[in-house]
Structures are given as structure tokens and as C-alpha cells.
mmCIF file of C-alpha atoms and ligand atoms in Angstrom:
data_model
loop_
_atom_site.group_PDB
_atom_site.id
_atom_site.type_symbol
_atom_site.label_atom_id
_atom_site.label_comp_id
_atom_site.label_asym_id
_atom_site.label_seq_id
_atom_site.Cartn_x
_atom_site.Cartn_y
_atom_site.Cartn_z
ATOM 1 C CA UNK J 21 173.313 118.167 151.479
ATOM 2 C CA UNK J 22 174.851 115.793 153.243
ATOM 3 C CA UNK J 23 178.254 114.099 152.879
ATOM 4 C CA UNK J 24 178.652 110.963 152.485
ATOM 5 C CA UNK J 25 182.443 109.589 152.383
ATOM 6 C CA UNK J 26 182.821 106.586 149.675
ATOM 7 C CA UNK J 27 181.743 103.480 149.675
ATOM 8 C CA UNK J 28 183.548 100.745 150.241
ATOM 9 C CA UNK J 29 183.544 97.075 149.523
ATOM 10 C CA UNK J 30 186.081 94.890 151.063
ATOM 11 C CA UNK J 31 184.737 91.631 150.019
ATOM 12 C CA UNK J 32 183.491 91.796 146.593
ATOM 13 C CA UNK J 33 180.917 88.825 145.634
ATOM 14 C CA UNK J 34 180.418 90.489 142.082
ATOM 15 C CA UNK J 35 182.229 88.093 139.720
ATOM 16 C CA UNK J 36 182.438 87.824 135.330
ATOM 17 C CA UNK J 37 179.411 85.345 135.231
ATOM 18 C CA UNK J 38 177.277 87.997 136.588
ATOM 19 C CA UNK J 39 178.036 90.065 133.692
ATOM 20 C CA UNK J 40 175.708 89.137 130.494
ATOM 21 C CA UNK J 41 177.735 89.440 127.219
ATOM 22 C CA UNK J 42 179.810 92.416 127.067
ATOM 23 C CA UNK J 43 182.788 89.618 125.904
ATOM 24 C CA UNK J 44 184.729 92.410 123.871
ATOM 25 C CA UNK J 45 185.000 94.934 127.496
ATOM 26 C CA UNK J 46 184.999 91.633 130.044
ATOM 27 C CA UNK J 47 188.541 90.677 128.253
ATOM 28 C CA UNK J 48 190.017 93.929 127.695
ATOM 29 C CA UNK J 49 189.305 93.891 131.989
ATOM 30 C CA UNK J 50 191.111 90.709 131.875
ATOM 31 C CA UNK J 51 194.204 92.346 131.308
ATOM 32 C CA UNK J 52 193.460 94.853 134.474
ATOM 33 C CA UNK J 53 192.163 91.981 136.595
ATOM 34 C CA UNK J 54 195.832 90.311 135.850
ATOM 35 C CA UNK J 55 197.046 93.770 136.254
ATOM 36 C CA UNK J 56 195.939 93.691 140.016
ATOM 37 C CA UNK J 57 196.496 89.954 141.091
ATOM 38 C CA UNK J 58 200.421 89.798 139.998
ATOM 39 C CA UNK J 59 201.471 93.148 138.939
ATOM 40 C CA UNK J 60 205.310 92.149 139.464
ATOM 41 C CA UNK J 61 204.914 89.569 136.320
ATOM 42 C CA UNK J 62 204.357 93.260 134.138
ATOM 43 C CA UNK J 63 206.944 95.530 136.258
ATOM 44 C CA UNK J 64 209.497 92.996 136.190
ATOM 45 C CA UNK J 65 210.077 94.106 132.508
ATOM 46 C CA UNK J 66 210.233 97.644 132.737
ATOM 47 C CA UNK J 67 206.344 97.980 131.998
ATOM 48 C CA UNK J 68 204.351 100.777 133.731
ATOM 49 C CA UNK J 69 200.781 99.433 135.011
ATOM 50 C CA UNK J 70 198.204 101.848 133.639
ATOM 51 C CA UNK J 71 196.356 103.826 136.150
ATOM 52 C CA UNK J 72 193.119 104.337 135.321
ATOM 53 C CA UNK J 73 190.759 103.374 132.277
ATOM 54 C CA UNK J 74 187.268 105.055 131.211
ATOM 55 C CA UNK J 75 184.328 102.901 131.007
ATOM 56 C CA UNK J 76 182.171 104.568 127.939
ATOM 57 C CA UNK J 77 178.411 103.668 127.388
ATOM 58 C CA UNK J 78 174.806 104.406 127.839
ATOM 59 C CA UNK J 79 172.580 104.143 131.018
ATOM 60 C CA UNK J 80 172.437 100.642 132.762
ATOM 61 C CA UNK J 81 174.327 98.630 130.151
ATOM 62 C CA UNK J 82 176.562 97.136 133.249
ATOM 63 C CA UNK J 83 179.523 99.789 133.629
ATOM 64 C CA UNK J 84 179.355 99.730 137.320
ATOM 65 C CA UNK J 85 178.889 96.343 137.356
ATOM 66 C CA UNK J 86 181.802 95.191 134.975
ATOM 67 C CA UNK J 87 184.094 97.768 137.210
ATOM 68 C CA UNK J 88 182.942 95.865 140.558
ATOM 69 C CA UNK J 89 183.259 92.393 138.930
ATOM 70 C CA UNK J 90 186.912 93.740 138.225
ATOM 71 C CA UNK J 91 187.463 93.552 141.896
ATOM 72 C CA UNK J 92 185.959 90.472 142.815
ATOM 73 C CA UNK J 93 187.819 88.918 139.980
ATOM 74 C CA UNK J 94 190.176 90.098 141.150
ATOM 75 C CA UNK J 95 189.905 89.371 145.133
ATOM 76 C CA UNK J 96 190.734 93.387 145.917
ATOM 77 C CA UNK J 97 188.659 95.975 147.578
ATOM 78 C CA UNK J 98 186.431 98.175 145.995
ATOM 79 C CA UNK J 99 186.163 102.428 146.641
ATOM 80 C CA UNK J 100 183.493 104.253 144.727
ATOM 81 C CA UNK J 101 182.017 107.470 144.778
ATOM 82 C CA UNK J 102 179.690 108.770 142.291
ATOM 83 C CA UNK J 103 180.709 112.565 140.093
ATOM 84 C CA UNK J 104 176.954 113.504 140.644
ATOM 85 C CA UNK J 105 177.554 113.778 144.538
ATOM 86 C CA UNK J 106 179.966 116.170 144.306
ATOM 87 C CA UNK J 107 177.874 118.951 142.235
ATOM 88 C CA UNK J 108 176.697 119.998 145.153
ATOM 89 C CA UNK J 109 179.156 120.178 148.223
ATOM 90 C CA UNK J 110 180.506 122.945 149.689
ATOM 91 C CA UNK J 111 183.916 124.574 149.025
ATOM 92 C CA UNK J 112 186.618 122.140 149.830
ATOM 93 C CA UNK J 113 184.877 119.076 150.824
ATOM 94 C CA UNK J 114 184.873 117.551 146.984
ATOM 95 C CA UNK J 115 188.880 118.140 146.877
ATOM 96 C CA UNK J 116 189.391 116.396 150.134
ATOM 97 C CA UNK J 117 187.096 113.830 149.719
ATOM 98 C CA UNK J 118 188.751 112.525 146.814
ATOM 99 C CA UNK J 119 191.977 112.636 148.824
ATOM 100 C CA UNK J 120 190.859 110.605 151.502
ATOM 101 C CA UNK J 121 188.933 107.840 148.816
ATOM 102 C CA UNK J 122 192.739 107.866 147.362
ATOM 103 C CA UNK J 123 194.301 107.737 150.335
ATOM 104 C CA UNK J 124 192.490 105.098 151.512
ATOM 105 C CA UNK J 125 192.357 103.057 148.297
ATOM 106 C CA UNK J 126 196.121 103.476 148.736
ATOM 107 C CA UNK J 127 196.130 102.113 152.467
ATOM 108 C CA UNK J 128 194.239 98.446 151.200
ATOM 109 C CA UNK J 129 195.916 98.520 147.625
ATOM 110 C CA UNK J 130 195.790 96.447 145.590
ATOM 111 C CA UNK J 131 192.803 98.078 144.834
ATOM 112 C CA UNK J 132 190.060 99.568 142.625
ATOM 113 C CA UNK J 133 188.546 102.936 142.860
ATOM 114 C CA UNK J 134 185.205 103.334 140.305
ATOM 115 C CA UNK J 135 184.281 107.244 139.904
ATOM 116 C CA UNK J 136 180.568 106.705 138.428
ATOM 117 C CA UNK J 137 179.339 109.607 136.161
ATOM 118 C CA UNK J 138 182.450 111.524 136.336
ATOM 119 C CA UNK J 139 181.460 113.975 133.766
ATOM 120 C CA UNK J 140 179.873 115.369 136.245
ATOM 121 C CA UNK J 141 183.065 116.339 137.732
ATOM 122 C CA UNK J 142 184.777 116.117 134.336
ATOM 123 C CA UNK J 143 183.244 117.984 132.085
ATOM 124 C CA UNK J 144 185.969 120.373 130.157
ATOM 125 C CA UNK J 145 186.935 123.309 132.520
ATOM 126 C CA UNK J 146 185.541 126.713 131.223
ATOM 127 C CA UNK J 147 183.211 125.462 128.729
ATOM 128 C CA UNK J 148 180.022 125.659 131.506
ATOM 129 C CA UNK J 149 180.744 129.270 132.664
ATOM 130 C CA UNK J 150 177.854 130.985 131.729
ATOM 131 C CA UNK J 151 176.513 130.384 135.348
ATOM 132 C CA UNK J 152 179.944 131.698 136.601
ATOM 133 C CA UNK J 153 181.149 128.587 136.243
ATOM 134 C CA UNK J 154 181.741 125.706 139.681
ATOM 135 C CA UNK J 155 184.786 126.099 141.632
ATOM 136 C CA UNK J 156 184.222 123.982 143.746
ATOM 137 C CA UNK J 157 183.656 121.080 140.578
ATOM 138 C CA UNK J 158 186.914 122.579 139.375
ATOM 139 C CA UNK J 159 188.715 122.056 142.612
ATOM 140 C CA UNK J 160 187.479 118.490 142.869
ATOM 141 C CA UNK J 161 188.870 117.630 138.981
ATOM 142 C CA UNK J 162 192.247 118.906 139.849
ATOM 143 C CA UNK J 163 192.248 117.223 142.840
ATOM 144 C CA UNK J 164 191.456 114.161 141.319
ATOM 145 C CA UNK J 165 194.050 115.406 138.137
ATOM 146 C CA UNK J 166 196.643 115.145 141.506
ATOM 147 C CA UNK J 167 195.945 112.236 142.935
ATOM 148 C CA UNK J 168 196.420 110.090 139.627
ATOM 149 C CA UNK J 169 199.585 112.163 138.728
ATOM 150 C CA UNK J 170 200.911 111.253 142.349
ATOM 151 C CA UNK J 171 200.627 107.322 142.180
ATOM 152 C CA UNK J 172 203.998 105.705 141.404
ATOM 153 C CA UNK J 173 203.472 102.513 139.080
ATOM 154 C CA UNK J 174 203.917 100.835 142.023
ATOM 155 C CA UNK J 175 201.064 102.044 144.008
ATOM 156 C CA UNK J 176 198.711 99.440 142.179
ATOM 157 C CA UNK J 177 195.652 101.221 142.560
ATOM 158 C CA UNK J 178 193.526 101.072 139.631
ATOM 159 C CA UNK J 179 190.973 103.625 138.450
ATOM 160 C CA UNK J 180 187.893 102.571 136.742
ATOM 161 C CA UNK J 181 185.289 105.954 135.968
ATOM 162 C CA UNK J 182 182.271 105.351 133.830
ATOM 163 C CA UNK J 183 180.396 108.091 131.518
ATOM 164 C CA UNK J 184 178.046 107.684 129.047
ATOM 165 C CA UNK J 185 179.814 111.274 127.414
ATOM 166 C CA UNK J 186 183.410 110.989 127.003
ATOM 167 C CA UNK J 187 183.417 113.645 124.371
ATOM 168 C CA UNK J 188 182.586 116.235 127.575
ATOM 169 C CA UNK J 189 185.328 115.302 129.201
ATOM 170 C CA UNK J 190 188.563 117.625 130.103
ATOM 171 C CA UNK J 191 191.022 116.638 127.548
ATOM 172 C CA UNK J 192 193.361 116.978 131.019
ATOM 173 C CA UNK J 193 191.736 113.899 132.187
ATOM 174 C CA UNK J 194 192.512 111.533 129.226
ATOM 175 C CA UNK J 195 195.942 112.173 128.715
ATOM 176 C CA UNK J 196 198.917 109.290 129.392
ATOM 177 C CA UNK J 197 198.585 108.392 132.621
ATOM 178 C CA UNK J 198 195.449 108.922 133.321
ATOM 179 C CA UNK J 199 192.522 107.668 131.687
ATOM 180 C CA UNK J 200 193.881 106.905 128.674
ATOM 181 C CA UNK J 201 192.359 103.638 128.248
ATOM 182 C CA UNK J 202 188.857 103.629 126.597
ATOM 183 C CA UNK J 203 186.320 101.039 126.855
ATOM 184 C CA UNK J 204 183.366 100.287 125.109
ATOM 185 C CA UNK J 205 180.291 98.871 126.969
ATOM 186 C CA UNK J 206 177.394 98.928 124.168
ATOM 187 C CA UNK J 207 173.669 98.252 124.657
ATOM 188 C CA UNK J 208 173.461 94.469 124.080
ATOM 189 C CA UNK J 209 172.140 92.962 120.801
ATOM 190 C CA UNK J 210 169.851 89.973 120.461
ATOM 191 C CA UNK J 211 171.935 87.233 122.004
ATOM 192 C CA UNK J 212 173.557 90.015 124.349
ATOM 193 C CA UNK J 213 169.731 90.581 125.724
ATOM 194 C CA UNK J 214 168.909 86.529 125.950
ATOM 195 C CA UNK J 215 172.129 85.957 128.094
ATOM 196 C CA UNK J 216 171.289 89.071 130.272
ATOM 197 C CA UNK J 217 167.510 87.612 130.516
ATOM 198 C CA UNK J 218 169.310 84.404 131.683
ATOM 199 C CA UNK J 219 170.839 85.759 133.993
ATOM 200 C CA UNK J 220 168.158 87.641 135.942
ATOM 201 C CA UNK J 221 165.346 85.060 135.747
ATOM 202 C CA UNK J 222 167.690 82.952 137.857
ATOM 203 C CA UNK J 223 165.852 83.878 141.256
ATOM 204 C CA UNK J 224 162.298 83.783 139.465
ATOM 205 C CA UNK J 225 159.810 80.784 139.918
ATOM 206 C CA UNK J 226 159.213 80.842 136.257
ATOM 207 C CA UNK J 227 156.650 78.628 134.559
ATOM 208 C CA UNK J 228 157.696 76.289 131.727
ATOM 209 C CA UNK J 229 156.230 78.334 128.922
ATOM 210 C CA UNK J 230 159.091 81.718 129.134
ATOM 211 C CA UNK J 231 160.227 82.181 126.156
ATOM 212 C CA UNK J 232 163.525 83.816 126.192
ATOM 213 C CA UNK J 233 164.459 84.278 122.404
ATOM 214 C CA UNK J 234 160.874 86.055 121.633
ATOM 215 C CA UNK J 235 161.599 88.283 124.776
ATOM 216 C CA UNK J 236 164.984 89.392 123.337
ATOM 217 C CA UNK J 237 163.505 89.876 120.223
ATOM 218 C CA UNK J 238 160.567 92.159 121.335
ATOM 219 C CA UNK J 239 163.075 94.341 123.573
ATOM 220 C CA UNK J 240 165.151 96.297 121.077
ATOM 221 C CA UNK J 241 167.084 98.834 122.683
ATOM 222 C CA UNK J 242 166.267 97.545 126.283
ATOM 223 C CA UNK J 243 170.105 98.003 128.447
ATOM 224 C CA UNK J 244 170.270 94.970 130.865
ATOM 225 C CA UNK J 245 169.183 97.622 133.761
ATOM 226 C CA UNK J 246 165.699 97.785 131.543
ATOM 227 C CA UNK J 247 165.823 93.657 130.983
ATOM 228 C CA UNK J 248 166.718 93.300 134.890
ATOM 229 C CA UNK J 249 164.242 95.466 135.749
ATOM 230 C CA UNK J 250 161.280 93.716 133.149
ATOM 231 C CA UNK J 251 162.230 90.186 135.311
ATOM 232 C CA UNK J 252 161.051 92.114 138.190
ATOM 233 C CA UNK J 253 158.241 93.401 136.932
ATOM 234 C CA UNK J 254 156.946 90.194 135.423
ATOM 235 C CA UNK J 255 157.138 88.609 138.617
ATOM 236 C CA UNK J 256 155.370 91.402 140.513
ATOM 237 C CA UNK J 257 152.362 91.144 138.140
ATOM 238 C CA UNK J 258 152.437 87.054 138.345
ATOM 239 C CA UNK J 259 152.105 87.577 142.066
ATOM 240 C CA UNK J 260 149.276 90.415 142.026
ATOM 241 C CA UNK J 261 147.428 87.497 140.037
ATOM 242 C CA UNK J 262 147.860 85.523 142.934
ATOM 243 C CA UNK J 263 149.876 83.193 140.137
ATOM 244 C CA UNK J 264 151.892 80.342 141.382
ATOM 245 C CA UNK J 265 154.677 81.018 138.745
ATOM 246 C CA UNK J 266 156.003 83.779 136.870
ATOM 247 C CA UNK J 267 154.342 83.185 133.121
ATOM 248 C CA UNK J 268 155.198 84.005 129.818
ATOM 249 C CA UNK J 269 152.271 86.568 129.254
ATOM 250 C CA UNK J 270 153.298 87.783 132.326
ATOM 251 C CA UNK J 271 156.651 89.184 131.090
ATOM 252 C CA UNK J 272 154.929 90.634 127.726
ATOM 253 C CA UNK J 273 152.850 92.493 130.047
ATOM 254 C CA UNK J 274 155.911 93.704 131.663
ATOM 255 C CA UNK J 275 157.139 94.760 128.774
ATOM 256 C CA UNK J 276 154.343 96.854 127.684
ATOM 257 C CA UNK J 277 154.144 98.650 131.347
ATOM 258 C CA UNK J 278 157.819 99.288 130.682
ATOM 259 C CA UNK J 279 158.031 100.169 127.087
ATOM 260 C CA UNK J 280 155.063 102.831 127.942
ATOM 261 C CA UNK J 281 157.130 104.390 131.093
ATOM 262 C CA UNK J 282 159.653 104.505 128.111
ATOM 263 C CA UNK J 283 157.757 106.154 125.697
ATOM 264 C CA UNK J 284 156.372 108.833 128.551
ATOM 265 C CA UNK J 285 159.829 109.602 129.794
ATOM 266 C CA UNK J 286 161.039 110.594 126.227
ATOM 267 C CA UNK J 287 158.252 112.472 125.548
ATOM 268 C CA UNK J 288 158.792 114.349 128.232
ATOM 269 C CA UNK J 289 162.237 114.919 127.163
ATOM 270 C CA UNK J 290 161.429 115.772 123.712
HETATM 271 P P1 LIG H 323 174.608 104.026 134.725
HETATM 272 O O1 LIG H 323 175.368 104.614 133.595
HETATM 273 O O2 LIG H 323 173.133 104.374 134.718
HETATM 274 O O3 LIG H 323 175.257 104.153 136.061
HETATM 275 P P2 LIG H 323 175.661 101.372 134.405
HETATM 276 O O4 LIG H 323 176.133 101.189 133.014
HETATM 277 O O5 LIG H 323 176.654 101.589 135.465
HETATM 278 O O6 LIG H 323 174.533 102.457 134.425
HETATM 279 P P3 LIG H 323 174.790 99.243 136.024
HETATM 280 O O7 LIG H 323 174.505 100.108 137.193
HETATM 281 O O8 LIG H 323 176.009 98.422 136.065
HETATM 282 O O9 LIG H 323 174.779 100.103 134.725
HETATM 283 O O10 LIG H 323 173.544 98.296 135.718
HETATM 284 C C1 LIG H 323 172.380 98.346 136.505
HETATM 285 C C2 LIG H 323 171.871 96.939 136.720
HETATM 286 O O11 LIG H 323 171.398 96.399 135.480
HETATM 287 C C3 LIG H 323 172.923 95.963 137.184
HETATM 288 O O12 LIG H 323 173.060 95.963 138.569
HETATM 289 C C4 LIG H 323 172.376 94.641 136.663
HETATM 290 O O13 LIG H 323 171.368 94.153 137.509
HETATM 291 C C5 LIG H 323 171.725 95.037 135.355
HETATM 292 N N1 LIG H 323 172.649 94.866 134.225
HETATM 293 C C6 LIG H 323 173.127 95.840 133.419
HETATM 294 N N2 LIG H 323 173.941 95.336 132.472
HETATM 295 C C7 LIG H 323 173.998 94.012 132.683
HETATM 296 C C8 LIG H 323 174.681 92.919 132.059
HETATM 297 N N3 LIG H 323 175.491 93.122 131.006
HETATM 298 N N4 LIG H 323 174.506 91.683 132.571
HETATM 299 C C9 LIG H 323 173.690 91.469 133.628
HETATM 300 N N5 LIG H 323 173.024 92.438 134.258
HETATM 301 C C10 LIG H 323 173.156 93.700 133.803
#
């Protein structure tokens, strides 16, 4: 396949208010946001900056997003790669591609780098051998092992990686120093859900009679990627129906096409 580098974001638009509850994980960011805008007000007293922290959680409940409203908080570039790109590159080019996203993250610090699904890279070495194990994934955690070890606490460079399995991860990768700050980013309850629906009905024409409370309540279990993803939905079917707004029975509609892609997928699963 091919490579591509990292992306990059220089000028991050992504701020808190774009981020539906979460309150508990958006203030324990806070602390790395503060981290990042005056990092002398924590060296000044001997204090070492942590360098990285693990974002834990299931599909689409707003890891990536929390880690690039970290940035734009934050008024600091953004690096990110993603673990899953690396599982299948060719000898070498994981290793040094993580040594040019550090490098580079170094060059325009203060900064954030977000590894998305790094289990994919971090899964414990040795225990996924019975294919003759990856090399090349192996090559890419130590690199990454490397990197981390080699920032001073004044590189200010913060790494934000997201799973949704930290129990697979290489013990290697959560110890001092390195990831060894966990946190939590749930699927949202009922209010969670309302505040997520708020936010992503915001570019919708929407027709007085949406009622957000008895949409929360009929999506249990819906992560805001599944909510987002209903508001678009609801407004595609509105304008099939030629409709001039998006209506109420047009997002319970939405919700059954989605709750039946649901039900399909895990069948297929199971
Ligand atoms: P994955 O583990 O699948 O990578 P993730 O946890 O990183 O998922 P995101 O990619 O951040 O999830 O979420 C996907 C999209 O879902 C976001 O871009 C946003 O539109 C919406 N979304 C998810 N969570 C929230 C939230 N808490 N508030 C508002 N929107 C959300």
C-alpha cells in the first residue's frame, strides 16, 4: 500500500464546545491544555510535564475529537497518524515514519501528536506469534517506545493515543513516562446523547416539532459518531421527500434505518 506520512493540522478550529458531554475527560484535558499553553508555570517547581496520556473507550464516542480539541484549545499544531496504517508497511518504513511524525512534532512544539488505534501497533509483543509474529509492528512499537523515552520534559510535545482495548496493550507502553495517564471517554448517557444531538442538528433546517429528549431516550447505546451520523440521515430522508425541513418523524425513521444496519452488523459478527 501506499504511504502516507502524518497528517498535520497547523491551525486547529476544533475547540471544547464541539465536544458533547464527556465533562469528567474534557477537564482531566484541562490540565494538558494548561500543560501546553504555559508549561514554565509547572517546570518552574521542579515538576516533570507528562508525556503522553491514553485515551480509553469504544468506537466514535469522541476520542479523536477530544485529542484535536486539545490542540485548538490549546492554539498548537496537531500530528496524527493512525496504528491501523502501519499493519501493513514494509520493513522499516513504520520505524521511520514515527521518527519523522516526532521529529517534526518536535520542530513546531508545543505540540500534540494523537496515535489513533494504537493497539494496532501496541498490542503486547509475543502474544500474536502464532502467524510468526510482525516485525515490522514490533519495530514500529519500539520505535515509538524511543521516541517518548528520548523527549526531555522540556521538549513539550504531548502524546495523546486512543484505543478502545487498553488491556492489549504492551505493559512497555504504559509505564512512567509514557502513557501512564488513563482516560476514560464512555458512551454518553441520556443527557450525554441530548447535548451531542444539540450539537449536530446545529447545521440542520429542522422543523419546530424535533424532539430532542424522546430522541435521546429511544437511542440507548448510540456513541455520538451513531447520533452524528442519525442527524445526517434524518436530513437526507427529509430531502428525498422533497420536505422543506428536517421533521421529527423524519429522525425516528433515521433511527430505525440505523438501528437495523446495527442489528445486521452484529449479526454478522455473532
Ligand atoms: P474511533 O475509536 O472509532 O476512532 P473516536 O472515539 O475517535 O472513534 P471520533 O472519531 O472522535 O470518535 O468521533 C466521530 C465523530 O462522531 C466526531 O467527528 C463527531 O462528529 C461525532 N462525535 C463523537 N463523539 C462526540 C461528542 N462527544 N460530541 C459531539 N460529537 C461527537
Amino acid at each position: 500500500s501506499k504511504a502516507k506520512l502524518f497528517d498535520q493540522d497547523q491551525k486547529v478550529k476544533t475547540s471544547f464546545k464541539d465536544v458533547a458531554g464527556l465533562e469528567g475527560a474534557k477537564e482531566e484535558v484541562q490540565e494538558i491544555v494548561d500543560f501546553l499553553k504555559s508549561p514554565d508555570k509547572y517546570t518552574s517547581l521542579g515538576g516533570k510535564i507528562p508525556k503522553g496520556a491514553l485515551l480509553v473507550g469504544p468506537p466514535g464516542t469522541g476520542k479523536t475529537l477530544l485529542a484535536k480539541a486539545v490542540a485548538g484549545e490549546a492554539h498548537v499544531p496537531f500530528f496524527s497518524l493512525s496504528g491501523s496504517d502501519f499493519v501493513e508497511m514494509f520493513v522499516g518504513v513504520g520505524a521511520s515514519r514515527v521518527r519523522d511524525l516526532f521529529k517534526q512534532a518536535q520542530q513546531k512544539a508545543p505540540s500534540i501528536i494523537f496515535i489513533d488505534e494504537i493497539d494496532a501497533v501496541g498490542r503486547s509483543r509475543g502474544k500474536n506469534n502464532i502467524t510468526g509474529g510482525n516485525d515490522e509492528r514490533e519495530n514500529t512499537l519500539n520505535q515509538l517506545l524511543t521516541e517518548m523515552d528520548g523527549f526531555g520534559t522540556d521538549t513539550n510535545v504531548i502524546v495523546l493515543a486512543a484505543t478502545n482495548r487498553a488491556d492489549v496493550l504492551d505493559k512497555a507502553l504504559l509505564r512512567a513516562g509514557r502513557f501512564d495517564r488513563q482516560i476514560y471517554v464512555d458512551l454518553p448517557d441520556l443527557n450525554e446523547r441530548a447535548a451531542i444531538f444539540k450539537v449536530h442538528i446545529k447545521p440542520l433546517k429542522l422543523s419546530k416539532d424535533v424532539d430532542i429528549d424522546f430522541l435521546s431516550q429511544q437511542t440507548p447505546g448510540f456513541s455520538g459518531a451513531d447520533i452524528a451520523n442519525l442527524c445526517n440521515e434524518a436530513a437526507l430522508i427529509a430531502a428525498r421527500k422533497s420536505k422543506k425541513a428536517v421533521h421529527h418523524q423524519d429522525f425516528l425513521d433515521a433511527v430505525d434505518r440505523i438501528v437495523g444496519g446495527l442489528e445486521k452488523k452484529n449479526k454478522i459478527i455473532a
